[in-house]
PDB file of C-alpha atoms and ligand atoms in Angstrom:
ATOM      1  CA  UNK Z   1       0.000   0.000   0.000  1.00 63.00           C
ATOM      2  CA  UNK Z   2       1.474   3.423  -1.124  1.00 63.00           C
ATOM      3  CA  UNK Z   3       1.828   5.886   1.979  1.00 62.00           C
ATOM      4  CA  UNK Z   4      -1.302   8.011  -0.041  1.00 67.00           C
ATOM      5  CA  UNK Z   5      -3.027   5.129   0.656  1.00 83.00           C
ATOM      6  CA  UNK Z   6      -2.518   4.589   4.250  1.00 95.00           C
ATOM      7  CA  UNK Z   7      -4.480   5.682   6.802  1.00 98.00           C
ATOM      8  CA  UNK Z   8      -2.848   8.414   9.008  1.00 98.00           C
ATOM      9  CA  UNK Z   9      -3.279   7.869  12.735  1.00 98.00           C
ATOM     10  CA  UNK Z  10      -2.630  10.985  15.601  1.00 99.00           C
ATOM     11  CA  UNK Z  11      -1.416   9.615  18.661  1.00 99.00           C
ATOM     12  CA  UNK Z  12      -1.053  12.541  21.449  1.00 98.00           C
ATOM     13  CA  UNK Z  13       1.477  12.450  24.447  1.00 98.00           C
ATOM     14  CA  UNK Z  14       2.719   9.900  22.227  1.00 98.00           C
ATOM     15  CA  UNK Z  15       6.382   9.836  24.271  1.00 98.00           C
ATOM     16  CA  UNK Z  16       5.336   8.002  27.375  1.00 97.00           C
ATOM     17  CA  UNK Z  17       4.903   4.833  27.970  1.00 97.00           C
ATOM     18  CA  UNK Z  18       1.214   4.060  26.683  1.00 98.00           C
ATOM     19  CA  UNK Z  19       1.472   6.265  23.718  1.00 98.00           C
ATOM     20  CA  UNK Z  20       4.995   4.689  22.038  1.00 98.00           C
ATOM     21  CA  UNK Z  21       2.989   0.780  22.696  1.00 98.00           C
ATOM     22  CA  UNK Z  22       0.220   2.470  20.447  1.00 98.00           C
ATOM     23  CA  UNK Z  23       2.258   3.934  18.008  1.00 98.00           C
ATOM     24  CA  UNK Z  24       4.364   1.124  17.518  1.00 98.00           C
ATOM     25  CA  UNK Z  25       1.433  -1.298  17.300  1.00 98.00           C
ATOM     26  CA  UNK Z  26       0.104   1.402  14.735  1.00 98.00           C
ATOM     27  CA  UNK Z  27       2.719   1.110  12.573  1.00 98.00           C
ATOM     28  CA  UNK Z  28       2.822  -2.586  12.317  1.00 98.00           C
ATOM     29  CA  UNK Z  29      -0.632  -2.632  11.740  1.00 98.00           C
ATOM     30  CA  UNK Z  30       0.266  -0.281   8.631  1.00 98.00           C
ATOM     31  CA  UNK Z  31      -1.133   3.433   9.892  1.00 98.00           C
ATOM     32  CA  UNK Z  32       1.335   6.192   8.671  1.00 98.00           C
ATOM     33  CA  UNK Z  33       1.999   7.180  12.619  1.00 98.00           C
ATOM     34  CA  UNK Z  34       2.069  11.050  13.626  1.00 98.00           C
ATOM     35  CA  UNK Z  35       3.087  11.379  17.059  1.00 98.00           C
ATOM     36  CA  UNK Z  36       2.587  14.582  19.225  1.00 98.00           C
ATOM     37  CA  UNK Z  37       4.692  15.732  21.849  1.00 98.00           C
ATOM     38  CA  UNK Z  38       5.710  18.654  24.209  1.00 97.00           C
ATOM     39  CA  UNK Z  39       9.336  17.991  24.776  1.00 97.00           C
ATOM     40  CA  UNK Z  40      11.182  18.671  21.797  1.00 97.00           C
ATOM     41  CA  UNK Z  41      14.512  17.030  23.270  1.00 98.00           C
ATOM     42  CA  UNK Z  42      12.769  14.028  24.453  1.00 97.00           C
ATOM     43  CA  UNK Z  43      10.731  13.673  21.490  1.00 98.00           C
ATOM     44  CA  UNK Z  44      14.012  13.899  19.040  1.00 98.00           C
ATOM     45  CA  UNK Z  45      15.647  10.958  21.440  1.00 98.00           C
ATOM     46  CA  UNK Z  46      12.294   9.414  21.558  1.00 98.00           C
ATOM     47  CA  UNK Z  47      12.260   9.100  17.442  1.00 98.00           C
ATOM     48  CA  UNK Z  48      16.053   8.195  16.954  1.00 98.00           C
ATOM     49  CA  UNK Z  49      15.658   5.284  19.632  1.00 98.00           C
ATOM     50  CA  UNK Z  50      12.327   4.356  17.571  1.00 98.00           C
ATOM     51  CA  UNK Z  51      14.256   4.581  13.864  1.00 98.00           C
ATOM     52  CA  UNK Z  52      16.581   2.108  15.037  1.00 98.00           C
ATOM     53  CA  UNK Z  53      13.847  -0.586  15.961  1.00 98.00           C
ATOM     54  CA  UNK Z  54      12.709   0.097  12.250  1.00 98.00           C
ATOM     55  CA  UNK Z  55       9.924   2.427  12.980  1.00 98.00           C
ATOM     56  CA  UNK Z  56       9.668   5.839  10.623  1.00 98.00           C
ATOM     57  CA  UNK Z  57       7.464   7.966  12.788  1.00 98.00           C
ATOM     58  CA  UNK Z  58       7.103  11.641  12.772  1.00 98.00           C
ATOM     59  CA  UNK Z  59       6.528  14.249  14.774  1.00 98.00           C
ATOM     60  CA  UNK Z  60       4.901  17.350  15.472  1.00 98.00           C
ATOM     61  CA  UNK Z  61       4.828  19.422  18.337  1.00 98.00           C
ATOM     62  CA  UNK Z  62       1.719  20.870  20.194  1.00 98.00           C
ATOM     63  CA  UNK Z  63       0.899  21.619  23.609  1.00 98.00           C
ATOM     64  CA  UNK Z  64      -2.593  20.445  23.562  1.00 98.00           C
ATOM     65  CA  UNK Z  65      -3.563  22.392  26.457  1.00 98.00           C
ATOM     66  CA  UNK Z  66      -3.633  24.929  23.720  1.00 98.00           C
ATOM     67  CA  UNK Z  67      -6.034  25.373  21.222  1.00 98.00           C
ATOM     68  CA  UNK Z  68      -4.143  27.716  18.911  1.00 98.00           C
ATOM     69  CA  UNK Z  69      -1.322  25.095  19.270  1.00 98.00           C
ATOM     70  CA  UNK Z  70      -3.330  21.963  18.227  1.00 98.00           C
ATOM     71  CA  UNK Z  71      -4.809  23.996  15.159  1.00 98.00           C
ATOM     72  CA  UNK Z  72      -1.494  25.064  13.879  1.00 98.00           C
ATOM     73  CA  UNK Z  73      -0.375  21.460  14.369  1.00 98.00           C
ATOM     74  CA  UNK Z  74      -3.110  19.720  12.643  1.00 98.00           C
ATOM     75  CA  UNK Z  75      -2.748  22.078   9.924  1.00 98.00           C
ATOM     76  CA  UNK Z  76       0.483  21.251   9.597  1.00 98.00           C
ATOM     77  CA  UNK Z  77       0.337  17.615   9.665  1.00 98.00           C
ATOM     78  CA  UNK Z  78      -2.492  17.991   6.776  1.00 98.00           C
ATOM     79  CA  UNK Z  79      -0.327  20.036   4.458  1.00 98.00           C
ATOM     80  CA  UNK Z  80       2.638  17.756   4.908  1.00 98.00           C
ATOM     81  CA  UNK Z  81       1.352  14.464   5.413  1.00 98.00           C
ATOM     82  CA  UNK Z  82      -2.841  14.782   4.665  1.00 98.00           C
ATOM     83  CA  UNK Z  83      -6.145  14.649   7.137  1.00 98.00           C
ATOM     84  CA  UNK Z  84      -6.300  12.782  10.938  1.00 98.00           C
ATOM     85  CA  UNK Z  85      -7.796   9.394   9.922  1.00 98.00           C
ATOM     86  CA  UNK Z  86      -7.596   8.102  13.798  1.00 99.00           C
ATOM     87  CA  UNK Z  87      -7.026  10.362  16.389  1.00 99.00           C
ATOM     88  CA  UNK Z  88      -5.765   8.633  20.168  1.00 99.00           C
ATOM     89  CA  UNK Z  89      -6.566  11.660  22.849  1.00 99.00           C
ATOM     90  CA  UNK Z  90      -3.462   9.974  25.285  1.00 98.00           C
ATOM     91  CA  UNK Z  91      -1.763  13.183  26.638  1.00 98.00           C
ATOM     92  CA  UNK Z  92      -2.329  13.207  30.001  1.00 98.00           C
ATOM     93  CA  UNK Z  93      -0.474  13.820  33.535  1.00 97.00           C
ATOM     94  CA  UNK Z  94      -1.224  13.789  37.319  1.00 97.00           C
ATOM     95  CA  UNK Z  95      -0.880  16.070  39.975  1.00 98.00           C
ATOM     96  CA  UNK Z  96      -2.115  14.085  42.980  1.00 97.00           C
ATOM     97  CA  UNK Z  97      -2.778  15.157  46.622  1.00 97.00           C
ATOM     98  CA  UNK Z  98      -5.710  15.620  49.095  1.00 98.00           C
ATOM     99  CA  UNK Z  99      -8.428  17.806  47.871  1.00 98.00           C
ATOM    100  CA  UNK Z 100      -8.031  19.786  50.615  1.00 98.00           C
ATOM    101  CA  UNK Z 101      -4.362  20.726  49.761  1.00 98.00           C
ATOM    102  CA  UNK Z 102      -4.778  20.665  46.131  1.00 98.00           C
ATOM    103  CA  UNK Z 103      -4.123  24.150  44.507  1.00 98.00           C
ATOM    104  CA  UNK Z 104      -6.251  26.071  41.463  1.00 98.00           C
ATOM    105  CA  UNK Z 105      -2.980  25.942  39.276  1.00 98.00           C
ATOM    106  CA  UNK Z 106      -3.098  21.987  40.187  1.00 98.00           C
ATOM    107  CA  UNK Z 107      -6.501  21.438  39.207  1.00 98.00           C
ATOM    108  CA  UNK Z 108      -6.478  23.842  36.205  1.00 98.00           C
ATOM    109  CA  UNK Z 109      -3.355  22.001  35.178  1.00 98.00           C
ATOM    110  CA  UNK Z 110      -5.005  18.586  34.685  1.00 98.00           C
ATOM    111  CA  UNK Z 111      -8.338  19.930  33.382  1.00 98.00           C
ATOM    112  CA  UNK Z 112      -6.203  21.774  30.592  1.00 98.00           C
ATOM    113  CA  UNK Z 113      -4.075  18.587  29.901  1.00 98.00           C
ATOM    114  CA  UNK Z 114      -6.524  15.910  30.137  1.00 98.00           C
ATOM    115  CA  UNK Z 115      -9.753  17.101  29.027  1.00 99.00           C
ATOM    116  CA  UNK Z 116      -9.730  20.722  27.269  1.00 98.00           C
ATOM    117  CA  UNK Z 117      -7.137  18.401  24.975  1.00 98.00           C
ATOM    118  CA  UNK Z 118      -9.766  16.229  24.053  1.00 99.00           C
ATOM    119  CA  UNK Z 119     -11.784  19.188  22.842  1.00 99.00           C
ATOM    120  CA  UNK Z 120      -8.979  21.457  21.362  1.00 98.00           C
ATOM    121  CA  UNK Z 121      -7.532  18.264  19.019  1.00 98.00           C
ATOM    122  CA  UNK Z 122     -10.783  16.481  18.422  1.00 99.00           C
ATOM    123  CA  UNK Z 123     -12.427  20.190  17.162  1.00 98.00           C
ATOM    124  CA  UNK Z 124      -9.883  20.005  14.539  1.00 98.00           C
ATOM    125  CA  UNK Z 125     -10.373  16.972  13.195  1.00 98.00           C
ATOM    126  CA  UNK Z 126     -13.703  15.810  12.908  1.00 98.00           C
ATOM    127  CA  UNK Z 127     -15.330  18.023  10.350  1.00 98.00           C
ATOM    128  CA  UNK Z 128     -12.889  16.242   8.046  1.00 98.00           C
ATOM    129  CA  UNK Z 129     -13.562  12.891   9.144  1.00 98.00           C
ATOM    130  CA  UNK Z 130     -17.197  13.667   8.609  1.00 98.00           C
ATOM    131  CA  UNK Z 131     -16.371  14.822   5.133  1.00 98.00           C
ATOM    132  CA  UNK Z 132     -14.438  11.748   4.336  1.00 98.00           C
ATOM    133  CA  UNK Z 133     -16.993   9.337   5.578  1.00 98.00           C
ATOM    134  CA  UNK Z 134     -14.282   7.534   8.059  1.00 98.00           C
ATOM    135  CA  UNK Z 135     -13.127   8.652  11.132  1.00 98.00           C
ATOM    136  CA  UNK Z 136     -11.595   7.388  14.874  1.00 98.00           C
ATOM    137  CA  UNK Z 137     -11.692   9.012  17.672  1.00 99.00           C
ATOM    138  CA  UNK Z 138      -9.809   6.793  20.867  1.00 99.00           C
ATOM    139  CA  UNK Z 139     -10.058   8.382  24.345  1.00 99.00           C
ATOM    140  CA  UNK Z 140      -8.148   7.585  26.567  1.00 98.00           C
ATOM    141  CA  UNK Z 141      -9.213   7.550  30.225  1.00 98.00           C
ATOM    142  CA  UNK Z 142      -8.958   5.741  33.291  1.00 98.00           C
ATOM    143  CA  UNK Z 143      -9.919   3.713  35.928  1.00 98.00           C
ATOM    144  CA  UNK Z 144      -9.923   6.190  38.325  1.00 98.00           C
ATOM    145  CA  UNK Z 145     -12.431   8.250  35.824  1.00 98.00           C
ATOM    146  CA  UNK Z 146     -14.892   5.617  36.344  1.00 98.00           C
ATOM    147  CA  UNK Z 147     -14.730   4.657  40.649  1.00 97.00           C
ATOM    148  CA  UNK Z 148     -12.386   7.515  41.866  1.00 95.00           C
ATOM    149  CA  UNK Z 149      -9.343   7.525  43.426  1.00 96.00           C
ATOM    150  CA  UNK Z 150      -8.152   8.956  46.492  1.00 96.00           C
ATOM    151  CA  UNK Z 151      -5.003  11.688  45.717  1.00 97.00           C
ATOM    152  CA  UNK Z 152      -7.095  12.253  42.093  1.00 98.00           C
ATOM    153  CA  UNK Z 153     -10.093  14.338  42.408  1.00 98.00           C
ATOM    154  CA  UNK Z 154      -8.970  16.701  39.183  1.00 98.00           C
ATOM    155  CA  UNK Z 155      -7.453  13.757  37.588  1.00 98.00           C
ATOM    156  CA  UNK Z 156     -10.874  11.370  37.854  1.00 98.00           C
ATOM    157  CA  UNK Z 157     -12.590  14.509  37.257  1.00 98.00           C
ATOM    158  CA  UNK Z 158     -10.732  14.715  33.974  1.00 98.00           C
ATOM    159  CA  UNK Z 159     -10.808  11.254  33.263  1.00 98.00           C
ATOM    160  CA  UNK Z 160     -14.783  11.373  33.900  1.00 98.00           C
ATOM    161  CA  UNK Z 161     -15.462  14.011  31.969  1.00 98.00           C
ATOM    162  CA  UNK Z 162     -13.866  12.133  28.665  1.00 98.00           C
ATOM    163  CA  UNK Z 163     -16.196   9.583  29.045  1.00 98.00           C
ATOM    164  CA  UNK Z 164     -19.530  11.970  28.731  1.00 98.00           C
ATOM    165  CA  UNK Z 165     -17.820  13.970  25.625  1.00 99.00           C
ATOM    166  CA  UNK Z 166     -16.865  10.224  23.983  1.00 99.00           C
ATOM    167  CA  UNK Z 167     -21.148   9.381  24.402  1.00 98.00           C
ATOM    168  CA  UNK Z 168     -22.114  12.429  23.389  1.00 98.00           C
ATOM    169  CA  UNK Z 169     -19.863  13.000  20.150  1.00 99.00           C
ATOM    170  CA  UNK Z 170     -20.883   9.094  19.370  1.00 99.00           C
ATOM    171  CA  UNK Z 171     -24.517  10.258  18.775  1.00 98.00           C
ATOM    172  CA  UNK Z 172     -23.929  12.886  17.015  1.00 98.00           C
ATOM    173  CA  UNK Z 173     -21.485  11.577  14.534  1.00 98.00           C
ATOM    174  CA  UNK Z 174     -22.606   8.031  14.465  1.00 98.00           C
ATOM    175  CA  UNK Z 175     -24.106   8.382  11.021  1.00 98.00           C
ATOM    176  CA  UNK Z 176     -21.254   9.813   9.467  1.00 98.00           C
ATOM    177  CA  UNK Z 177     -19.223   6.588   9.533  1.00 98.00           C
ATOM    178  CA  UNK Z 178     -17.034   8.031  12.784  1.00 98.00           C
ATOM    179  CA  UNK Z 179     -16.555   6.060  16.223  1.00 98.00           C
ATOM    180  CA  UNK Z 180     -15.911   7.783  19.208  1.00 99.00           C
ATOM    181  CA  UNK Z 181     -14.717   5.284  22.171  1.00 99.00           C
ATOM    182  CA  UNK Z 182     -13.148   5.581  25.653  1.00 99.00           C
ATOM    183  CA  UNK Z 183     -10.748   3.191  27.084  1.00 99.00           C
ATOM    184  CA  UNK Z 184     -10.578   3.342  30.857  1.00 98.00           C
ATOM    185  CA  UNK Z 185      -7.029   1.443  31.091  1.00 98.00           C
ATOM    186  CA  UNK Z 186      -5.938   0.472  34.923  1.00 98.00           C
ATOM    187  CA  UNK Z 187      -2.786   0.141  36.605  1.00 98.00           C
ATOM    188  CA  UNK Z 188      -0.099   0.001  33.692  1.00 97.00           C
ATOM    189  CA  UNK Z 189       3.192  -0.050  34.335  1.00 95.00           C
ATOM    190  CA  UNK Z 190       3.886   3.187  32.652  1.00 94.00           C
ATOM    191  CA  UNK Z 191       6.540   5.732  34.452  1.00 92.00           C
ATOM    192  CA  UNK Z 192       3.280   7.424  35.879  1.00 92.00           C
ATOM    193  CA  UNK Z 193       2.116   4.489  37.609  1.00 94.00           C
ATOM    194  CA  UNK Z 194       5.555   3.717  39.159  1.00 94.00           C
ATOM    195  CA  UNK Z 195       6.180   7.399  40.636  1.00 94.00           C
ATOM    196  CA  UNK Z 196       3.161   6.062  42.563  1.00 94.00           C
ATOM    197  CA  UNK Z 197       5.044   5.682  46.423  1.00 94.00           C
ATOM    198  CA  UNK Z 198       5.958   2.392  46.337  1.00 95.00           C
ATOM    199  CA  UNK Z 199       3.823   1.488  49.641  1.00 96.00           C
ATOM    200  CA  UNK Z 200       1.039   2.799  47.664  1.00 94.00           C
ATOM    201  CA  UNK Z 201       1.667   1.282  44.458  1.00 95.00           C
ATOM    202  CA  UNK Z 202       2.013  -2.214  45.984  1.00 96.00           C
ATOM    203  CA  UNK Z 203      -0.952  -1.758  47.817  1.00 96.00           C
ATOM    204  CA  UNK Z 204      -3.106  -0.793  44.532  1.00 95.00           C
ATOM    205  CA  UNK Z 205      -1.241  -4.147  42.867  1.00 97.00           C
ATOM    206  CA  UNK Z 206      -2.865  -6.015  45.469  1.00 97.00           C
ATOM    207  CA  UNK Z 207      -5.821  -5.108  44.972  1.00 96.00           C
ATOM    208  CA  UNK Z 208      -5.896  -6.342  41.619  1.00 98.00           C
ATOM    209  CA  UNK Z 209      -7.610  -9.593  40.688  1.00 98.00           C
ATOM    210  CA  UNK Z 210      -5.127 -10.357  37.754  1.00 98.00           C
ATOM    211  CA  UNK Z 211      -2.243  -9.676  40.114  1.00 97.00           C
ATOM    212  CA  UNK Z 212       0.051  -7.330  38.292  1.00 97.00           C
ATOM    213  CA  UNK Z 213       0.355  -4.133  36.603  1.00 97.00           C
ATOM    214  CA  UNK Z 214      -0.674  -4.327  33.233  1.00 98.00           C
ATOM    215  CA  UNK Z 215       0.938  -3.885  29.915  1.00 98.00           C
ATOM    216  CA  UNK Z 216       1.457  -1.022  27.092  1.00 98.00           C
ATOM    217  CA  UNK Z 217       1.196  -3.463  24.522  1.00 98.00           C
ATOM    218  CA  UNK Z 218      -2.512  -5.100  26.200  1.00 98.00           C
ATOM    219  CA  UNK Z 219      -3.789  -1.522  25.587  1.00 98.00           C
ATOM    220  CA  UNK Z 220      -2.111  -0.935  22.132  1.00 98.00           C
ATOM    221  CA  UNK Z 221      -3.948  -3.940  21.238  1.00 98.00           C
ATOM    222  CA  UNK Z 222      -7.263  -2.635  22.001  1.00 98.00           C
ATOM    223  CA  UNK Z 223      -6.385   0.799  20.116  1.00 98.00           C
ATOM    224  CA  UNK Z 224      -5.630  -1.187  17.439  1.00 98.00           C
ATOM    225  CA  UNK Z 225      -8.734  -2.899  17.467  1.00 98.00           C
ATOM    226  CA  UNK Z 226     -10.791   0.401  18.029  1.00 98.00           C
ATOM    227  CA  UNK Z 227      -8.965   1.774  15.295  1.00 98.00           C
ATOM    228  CA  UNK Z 228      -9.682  -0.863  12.920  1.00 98.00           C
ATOM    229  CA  UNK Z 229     -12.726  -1.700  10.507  1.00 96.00           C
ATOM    230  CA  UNK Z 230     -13.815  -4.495  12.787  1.00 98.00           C
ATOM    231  CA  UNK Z 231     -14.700  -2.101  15.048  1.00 98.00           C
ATOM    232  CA  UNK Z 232     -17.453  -0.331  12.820  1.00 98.00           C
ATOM    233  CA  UNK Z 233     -20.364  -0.999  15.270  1.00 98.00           C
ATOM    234  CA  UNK Z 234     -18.745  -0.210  18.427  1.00 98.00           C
ATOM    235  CA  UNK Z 235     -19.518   3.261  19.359  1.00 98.00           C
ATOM    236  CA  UNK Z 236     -20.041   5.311  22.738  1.00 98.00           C
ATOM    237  CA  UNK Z 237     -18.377   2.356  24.401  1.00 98.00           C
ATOM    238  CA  UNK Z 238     -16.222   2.614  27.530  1.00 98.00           C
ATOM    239  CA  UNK Z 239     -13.991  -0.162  27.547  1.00 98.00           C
ATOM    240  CA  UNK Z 240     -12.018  -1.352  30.768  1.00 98.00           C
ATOM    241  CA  UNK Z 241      -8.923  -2.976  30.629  1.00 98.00           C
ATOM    242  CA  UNK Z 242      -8.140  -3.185  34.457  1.00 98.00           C
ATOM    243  CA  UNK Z 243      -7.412  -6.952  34.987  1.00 98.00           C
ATOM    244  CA  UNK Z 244     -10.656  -7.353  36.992  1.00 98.00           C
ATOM    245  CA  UNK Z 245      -9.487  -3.981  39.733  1.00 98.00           C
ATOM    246  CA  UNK Z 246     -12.724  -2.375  38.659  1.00 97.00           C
ATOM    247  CA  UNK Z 247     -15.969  -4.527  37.509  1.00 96.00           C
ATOM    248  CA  UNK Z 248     -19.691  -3.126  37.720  1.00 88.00           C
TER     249      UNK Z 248
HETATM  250  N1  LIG F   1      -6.476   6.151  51.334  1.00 67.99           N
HETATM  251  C1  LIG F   1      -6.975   6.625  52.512  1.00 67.99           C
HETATM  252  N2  LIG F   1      -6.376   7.607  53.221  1.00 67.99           N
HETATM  253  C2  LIG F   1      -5.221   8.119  52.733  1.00 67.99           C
HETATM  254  C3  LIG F   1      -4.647   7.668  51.525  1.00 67.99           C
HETATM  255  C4  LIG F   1      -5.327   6.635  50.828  1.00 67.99           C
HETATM  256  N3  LIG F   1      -4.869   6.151  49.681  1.00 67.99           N
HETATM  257  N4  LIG F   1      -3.523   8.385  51.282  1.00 67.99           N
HETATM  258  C5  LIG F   1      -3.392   9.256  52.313  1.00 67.99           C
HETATM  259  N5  LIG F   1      -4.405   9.071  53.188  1.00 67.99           N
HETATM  260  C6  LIG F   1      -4.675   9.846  54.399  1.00 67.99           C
HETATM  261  C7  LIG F   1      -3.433  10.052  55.228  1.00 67.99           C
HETATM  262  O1  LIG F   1      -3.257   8.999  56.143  1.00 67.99           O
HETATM  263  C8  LIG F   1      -3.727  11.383  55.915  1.00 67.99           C
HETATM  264  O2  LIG F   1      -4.633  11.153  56.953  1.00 67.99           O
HETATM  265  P1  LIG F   1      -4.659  12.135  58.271  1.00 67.99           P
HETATM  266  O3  LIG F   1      -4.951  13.526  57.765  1.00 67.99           O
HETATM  267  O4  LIG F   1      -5.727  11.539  59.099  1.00 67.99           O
HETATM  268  O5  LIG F   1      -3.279  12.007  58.845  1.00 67.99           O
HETATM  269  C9  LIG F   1      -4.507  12.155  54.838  1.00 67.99           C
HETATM  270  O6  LIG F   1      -5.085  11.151  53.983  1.00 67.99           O
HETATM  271  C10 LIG F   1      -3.641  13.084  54.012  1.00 67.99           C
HETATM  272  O7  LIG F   1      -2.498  12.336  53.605  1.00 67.99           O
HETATM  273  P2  LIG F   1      -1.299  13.012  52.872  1.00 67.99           P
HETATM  274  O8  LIG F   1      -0.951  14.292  53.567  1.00 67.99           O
HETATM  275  O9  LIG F   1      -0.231  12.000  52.665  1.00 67.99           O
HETATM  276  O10 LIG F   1      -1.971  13.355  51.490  1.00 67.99           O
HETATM  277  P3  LIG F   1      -1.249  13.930  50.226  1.00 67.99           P
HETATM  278  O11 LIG F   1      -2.091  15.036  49.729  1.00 67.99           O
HETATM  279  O12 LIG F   1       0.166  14.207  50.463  1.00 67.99           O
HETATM  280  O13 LIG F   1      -1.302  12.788  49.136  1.00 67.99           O
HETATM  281  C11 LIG F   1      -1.324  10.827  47.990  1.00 67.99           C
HETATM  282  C12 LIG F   1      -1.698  11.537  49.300  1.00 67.99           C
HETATM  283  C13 LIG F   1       0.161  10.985  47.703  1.00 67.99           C
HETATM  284  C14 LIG F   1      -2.109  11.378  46.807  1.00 67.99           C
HETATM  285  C15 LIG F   1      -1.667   9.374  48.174  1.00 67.99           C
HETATM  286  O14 LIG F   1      -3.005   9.272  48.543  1.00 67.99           O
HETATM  287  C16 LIG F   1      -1.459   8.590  46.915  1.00 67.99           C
HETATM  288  O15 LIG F   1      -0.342   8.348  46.458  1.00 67.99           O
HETATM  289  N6  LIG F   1      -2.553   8.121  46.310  1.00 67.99           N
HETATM  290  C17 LIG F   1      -2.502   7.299  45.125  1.00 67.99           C
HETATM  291  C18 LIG F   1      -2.653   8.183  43.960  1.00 67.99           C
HETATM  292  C19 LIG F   1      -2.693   7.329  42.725  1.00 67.99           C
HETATM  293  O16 LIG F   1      -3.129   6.177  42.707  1.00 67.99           O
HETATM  294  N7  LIG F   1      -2.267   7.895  41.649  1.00 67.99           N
HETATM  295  C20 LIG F   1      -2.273   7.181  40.413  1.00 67.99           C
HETATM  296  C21 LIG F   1      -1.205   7.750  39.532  1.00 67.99           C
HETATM  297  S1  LIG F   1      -1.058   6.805  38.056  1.00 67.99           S
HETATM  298  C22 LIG F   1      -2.427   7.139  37.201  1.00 67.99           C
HETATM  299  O17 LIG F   1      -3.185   8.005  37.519  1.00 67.99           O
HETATM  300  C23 LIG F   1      -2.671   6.290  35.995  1.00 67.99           C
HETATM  301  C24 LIG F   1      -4.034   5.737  36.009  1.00 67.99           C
HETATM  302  O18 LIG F   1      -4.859   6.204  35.287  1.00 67.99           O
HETATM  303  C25 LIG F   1      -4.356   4.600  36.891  1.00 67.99           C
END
């Protein structure tokens, strides 16, 4: 298949540890693979180290707390390369602590990151997904989005609040041949999970069924599988992949 002919999948925060799983999956599964990042030095590193695996991944920079900043990307990405076939909303952080300590610029911080992103990339996208007749959009959440967690009241917030703009886009895009999913992934061991105390951390593990963190590549799988044409009919879905810590 000529590179025209590929499908081009967005993968946001695509540095960390969830995001290179995805894009590396991506690109097996044959997507030409934008990634996004913040940290130009990291993301340059981050590329090279890819390259030598074999994987020929660009990327473009955007702070997608910023709206300006994920236009001017897209727009870039569409003149260079063409339109956002599959867009993965992964950028995300934490800034744990007790509510009652937790600061404005704390809770702004993780709004901004986690959730205004999903708006200020997704906004940019869709109309030409609509146009196009094809479109993914992959959100990804959390656990703690759907039961809470304590330390997390702006991240589950966040994380919550993806969920209800995933159901809502669904409906109204549903007709137009675009998907709009959440996955709520659990415990992964990502470098987020393990700045996690270790007390803590060990006590979470335990308090999964499965009994162990889980894997990049188990949710790279499921993007994959969201992203592909398999998944035509699943829409509006939030989809846990928790190894049993979370089950209603
Ligand atoms: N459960 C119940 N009580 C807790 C507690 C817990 N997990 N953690 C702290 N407390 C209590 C303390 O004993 C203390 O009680 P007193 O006031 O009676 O003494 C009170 O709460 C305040 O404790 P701290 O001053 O230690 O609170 P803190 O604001 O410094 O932060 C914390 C606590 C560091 C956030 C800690 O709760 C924690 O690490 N929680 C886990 C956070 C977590 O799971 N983060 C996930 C990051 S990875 C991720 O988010 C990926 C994903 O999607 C899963």
């Amino acid at each position: 298949m000529s590179v025209s002919e590929k499908r081009i999948v967005l993968v946001t925060g695509a540095t960390g540890g969830l995001g290179t799983a995805m894009c590396k999956k991506l690109y097996d599964d044959g997507y030409v693979v934008v990634a996004n990042y913040r940290n130009e030095e990291k993301a340059i590193e981050w590329q090279k180290h890819l390259h030598n695996e074999g994987y020929d991944i660009r990327i473009y920079y955007a702070d997608v707390a910023d709206y300006e900043s994920c236009g001017k990307m897209i727009e870039k990405i569409a003149e260079e390369i063409g339109h956002v076939d599959v867009l993965v909303n992964n950028a995300g952080i934490t800034k744990d602590g007790a509510f009652r300590k937790m600061t404005y610029e704390n809770w702004r911080a993780v709004m901004a990151t986690n959730l205004d992103s999903v708006f200020n990339c997704t906004r940019h996208v869709i109309n030409h997904m609509i146009e196009k007749g094809f479109g993914r959009i992959i959100n990804i959440s959390s656990v703690n989005g759907q039961r809470g967690q304590f330390g997390q009241a702006n991240y589950s917030a966040a994380k919550a609040g993806m969920h209800g703009f995933t159901k809502t886009l669904a409906m109204e895009v549903a007709n137009k041949g675009v998907t709009v999913n959440t996955i709520s992934p659990g415990y992964i061991g990502t470098d987020m999970v393990m700045a996690v105390k270790e007390e803590v951390r060990n006590q979470i593990i335990s308090q999964i069924p499965i009994g162990r963190l889980g894997g990049t590549e188990e949710v790279a799988y499921l993007v994959s599988f969201l992203a592909s044409e398999h998944a035509n009919f699943i829409t509006g879905a939030n989809m846990s992949i928790n190894g049993g810590q979370h089950v209603y």
